[in-house]
PDB file of C-alpha atoms in Angstrom:
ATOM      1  CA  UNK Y   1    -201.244 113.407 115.834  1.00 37.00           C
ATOM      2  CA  UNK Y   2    -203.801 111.342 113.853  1.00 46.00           C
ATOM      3  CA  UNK Y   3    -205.380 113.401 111.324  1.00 52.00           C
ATOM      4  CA  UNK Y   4    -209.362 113.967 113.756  1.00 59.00           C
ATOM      5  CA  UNK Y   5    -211.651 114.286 110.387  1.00 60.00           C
ATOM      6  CA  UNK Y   6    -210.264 110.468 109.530  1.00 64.00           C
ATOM      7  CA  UNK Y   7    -210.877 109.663 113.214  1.00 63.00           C
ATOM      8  CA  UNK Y   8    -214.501 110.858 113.320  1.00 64.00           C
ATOM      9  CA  UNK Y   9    -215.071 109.060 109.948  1.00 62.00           C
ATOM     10  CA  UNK Y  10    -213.921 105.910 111.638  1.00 62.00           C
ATOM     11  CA  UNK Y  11    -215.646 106.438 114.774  1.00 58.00           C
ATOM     12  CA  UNK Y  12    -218.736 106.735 112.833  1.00 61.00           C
ATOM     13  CA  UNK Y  13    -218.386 103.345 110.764  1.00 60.00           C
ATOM     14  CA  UNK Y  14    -218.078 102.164 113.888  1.00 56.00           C
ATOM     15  CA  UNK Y  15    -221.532 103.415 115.318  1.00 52.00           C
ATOM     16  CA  UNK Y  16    -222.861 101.923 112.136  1.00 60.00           C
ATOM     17  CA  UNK Y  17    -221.564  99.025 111.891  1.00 55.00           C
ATOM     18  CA  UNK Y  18    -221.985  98.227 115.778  1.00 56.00           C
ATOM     19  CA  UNK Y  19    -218.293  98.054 116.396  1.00 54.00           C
ATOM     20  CA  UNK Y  20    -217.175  95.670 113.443  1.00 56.00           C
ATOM     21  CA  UNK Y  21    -215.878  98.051 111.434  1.00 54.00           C
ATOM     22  CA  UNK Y  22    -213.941 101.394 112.112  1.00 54.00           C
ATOM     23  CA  UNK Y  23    -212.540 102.225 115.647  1.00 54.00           C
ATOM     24  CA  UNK Y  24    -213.714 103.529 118.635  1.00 54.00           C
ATOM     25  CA  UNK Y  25    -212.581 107.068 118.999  1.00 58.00           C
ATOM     26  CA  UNK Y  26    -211.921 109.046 122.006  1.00 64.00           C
ATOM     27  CA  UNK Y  27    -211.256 112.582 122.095  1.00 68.00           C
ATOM     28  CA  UNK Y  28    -210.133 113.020 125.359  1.00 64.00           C
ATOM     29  CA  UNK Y  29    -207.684 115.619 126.471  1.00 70.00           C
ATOM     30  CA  UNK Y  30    -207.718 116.135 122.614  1.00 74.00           C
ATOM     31  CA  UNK Y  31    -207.104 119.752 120.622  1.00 82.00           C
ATOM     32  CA  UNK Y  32    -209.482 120.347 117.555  1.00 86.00           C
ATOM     33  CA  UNK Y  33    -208.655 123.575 115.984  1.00 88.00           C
ATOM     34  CA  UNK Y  34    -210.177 125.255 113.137  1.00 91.00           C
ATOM     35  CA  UNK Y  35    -212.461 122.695 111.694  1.00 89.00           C
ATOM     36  CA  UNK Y  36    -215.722 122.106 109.652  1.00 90.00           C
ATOM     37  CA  UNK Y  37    -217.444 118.507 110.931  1.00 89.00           C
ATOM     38  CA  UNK Y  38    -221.058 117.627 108.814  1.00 91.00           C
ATOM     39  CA  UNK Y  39    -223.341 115.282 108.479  1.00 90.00           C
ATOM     40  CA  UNK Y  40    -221.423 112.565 111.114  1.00 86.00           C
ATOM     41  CA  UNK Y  41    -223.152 109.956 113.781  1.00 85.00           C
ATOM     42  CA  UNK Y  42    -221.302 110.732 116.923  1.00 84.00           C
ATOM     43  CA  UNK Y  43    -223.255 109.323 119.585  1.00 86.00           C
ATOM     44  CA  UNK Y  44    -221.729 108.563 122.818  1.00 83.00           C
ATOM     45  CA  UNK Y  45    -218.632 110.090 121.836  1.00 84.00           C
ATOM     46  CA  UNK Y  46    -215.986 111.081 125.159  1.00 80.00           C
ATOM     47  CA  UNK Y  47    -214.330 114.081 124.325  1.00 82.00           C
ATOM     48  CA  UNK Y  48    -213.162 114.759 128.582  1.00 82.00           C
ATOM     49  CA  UNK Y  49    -210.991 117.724 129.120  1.00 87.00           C
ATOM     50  CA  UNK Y  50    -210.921 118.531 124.968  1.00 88.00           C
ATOM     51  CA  UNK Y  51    -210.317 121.580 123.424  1.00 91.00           C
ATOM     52  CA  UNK Y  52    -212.239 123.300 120.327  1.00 93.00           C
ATOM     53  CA  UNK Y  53    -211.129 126.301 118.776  1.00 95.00           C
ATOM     54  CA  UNK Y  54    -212.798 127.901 115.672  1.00 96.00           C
ATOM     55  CA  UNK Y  55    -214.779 124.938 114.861  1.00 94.00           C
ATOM     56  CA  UNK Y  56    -218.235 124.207 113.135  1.00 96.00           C
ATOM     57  CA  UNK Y  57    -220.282 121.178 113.704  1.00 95.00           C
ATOM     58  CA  UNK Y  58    -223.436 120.617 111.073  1.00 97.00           C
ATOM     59  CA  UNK Y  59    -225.786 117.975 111.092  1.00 97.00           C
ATOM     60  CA  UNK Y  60    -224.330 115.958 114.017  1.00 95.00           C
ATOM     61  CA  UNK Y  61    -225.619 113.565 116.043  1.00 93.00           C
ATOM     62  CA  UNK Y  62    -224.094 113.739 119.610  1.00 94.00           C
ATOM     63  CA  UNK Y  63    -226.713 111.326 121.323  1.00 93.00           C
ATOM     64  CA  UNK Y  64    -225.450 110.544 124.738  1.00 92.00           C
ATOM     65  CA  UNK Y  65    -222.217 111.983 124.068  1.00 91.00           C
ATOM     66  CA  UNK Y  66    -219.230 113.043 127.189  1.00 91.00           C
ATOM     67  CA  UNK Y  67    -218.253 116.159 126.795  1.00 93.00           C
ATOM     68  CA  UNK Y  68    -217.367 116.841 130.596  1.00 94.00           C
ATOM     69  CA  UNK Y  69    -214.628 119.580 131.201  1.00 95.00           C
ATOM     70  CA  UNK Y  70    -214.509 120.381 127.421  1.00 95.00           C
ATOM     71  CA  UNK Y  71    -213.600 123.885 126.464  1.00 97.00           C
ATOM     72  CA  UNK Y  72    -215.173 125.125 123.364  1.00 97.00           C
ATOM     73  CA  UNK Y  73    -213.929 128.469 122.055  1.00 98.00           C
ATOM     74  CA  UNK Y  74    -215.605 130.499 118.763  1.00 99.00           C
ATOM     75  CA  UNK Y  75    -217.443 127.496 117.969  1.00 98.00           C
ATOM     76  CA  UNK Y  76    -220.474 127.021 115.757  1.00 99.00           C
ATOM     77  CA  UNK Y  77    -223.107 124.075 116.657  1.00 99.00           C
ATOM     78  CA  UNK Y  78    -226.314 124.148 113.829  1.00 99.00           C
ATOM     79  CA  UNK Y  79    -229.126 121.366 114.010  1.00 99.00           C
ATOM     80  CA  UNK Y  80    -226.983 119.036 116.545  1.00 98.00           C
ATOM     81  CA  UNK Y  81    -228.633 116.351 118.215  1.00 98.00           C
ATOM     82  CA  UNK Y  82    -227.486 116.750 121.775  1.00 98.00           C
ATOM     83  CA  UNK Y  83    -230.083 114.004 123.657  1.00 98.00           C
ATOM     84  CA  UNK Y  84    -229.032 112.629 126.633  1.00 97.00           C
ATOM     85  CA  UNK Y  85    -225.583 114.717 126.181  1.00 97.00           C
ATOM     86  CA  UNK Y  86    -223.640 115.172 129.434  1.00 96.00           C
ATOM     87  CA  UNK Y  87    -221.663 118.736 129.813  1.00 97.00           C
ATOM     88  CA  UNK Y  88    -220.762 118.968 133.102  1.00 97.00           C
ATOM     89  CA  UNK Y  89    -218.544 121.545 133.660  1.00 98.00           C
ATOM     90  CA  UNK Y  90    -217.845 122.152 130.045  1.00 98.00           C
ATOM     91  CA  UNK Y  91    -216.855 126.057 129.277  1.00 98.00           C
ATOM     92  CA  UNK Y  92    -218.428 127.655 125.906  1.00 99.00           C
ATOM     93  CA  UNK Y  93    -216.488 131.303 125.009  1.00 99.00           C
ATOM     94  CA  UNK Y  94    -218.459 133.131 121.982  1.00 99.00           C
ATOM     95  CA  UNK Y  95    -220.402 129.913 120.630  1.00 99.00           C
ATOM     96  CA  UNK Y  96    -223.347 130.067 119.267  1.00 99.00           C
ATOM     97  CA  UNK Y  97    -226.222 127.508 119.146  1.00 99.00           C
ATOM     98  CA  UNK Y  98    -229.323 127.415 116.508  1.00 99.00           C
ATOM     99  CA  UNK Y  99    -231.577 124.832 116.031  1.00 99.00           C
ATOM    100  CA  UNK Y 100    -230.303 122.406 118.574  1.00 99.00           C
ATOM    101  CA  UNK Y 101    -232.114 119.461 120.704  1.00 99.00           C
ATOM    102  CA  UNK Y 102    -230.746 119.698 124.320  1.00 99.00           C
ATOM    103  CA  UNK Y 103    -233.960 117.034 125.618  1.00 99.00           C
ATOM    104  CA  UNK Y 104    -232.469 115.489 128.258  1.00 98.00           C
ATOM    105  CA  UNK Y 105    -228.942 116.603 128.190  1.00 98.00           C
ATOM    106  CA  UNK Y 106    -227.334 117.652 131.733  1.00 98.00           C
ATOM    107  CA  UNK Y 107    -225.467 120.884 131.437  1.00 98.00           C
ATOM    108  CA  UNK Y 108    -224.439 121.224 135.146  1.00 97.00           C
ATOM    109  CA  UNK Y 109    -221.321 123.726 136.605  1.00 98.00           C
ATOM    110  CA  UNK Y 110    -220.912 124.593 133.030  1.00 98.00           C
ATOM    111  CA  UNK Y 111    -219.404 128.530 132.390  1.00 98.00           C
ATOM    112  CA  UNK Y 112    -220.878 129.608 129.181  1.00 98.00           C
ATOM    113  CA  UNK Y 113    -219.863 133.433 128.145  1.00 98.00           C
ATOM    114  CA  UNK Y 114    -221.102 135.556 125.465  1.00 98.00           C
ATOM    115  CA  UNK Y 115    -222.598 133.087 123.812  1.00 99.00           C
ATOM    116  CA  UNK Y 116    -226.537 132.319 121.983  1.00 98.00           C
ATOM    117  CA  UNK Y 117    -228.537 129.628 121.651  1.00 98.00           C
ATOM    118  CA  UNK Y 118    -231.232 129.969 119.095  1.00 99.00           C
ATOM    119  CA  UNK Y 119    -234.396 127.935 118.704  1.00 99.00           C
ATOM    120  CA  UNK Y 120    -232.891 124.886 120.387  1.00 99.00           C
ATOM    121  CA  UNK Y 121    -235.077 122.630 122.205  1.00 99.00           C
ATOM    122  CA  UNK Y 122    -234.638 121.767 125.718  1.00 98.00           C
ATOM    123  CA  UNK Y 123    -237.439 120.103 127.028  1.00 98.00           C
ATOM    124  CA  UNK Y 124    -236.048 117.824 129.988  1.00 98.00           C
ATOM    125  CA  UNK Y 125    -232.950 119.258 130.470  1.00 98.00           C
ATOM    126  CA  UNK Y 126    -231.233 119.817 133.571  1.00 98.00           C
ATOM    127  CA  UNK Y 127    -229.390 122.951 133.067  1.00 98.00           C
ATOM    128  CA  UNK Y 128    -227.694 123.912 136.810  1.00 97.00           C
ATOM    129  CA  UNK Y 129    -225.250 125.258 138.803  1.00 97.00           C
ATOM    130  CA  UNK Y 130    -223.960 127.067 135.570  1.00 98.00           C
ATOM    131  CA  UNK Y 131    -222.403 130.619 135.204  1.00 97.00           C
ATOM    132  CA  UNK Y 132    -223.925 132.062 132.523  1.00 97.00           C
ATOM    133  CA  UNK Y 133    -222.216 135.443 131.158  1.00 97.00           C
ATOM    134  CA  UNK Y 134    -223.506 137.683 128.075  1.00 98.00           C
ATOM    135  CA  UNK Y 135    -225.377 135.283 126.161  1.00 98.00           C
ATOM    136  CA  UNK Y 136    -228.722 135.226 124.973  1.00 97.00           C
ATOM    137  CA  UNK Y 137    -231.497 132.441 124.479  1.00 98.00           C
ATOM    138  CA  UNK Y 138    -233.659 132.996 121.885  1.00 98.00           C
ATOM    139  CA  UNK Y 139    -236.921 131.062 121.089  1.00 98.00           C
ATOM    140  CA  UNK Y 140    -236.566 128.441 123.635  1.00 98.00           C
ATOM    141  CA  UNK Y 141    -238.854 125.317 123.713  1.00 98.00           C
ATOM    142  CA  UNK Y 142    -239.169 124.219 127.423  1.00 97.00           C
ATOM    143  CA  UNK Y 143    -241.221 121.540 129.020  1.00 97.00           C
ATOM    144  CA  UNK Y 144    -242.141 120.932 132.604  1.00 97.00           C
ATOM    145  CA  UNK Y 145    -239.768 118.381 132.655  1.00 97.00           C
ATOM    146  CA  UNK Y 146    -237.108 121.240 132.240  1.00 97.00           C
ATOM    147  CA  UNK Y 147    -234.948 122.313 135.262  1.00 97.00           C
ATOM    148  CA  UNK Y 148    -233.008 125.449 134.869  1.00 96.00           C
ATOM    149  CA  UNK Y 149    -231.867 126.751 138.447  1.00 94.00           C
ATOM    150  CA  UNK Y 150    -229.375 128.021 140.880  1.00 94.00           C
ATOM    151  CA  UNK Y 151    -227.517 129.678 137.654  1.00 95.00           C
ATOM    152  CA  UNK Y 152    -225.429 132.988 137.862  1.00 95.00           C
ATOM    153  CA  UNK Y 153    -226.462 134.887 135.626  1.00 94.00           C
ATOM    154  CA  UNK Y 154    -224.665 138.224 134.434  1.00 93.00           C
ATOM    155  CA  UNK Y 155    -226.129 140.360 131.788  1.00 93.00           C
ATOM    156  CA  UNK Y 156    -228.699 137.603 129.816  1.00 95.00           C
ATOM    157  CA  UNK Y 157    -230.998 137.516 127.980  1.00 93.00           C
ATOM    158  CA  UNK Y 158    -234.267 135.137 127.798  1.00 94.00           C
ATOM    159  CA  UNK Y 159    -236.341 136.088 125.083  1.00 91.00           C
TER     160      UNK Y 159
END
């Protein structure tokens, strides 16, 4: 398997460099285990049906990015640019969130347990049709352009 940090590197030349340089990554159906990724351009990354274990994300700009069916497991997101970001169905498992822009992302039939999001923005989003299961939201910017309904939630906290 290609080593992913050399991947992402490329991918991101490629953002930059609109497509002359670099590749185009995908990380669909893709394992990324254990992991620290800073400071990297992402946007409109697929990652369908992925797996992330144990890994931290810094400074990264997910813009438009796929992340549909993606599990994420002990994972760490901190200042993340998650615009326009489309999780739909995507399962988070003890993650934790701080400082993140959701504005206009689509988190839709997405299971997120014992998790926290933490002064993360998400003005616009459509957040729906989730299961939501010990996790907290702390210090969350809404706007009316927000819609955040038909959840299940177990044991949350909105604060």
């Amino acid at each position: 398997m290609e080593d992913i940090s050399q991947a992402l590197i490329n991918y991101e030349t490629f953002i930059q460099t609109e497509g002359n340089k670099g590749e185009r990554t995908q990380l669909d159906r893709k394992s990324v285990k254990n992991i620290t990724i800073e400071n990297l351009n992402l946007s409109c990354i697929g990652s369908a049906y992925a797996t992330f274990q144990n890994v931290t994300l810094r400074k990264v700009d997910l813009y438009s990015a796929h992340l549909n069916e993606s599990v994420f497991n002990l994972c760490v997101f901190q200042d993340i640019t998650l615009i326009k970001t489309v999780m739909h169905g995507a399962i988070f498992n003890n993650c934790q969130f701080k400082n993140c822009d959701f504005t206009r992302a689509e988190v839709i039939e997405a299971k997120i347990y014992g998790s926290l999001f933490e002064e993360c923005n998400f003005s616009g989003i459509i957040f729906c049709e989730s299961t939501t299961k010990d996790s907290r939201f702390i210090n969350i910017k809404t706007n009316e352009d927000s819609v955040i309904v038909n959840n299940e939630e177990i044991n949350v906290v909105w604060a």
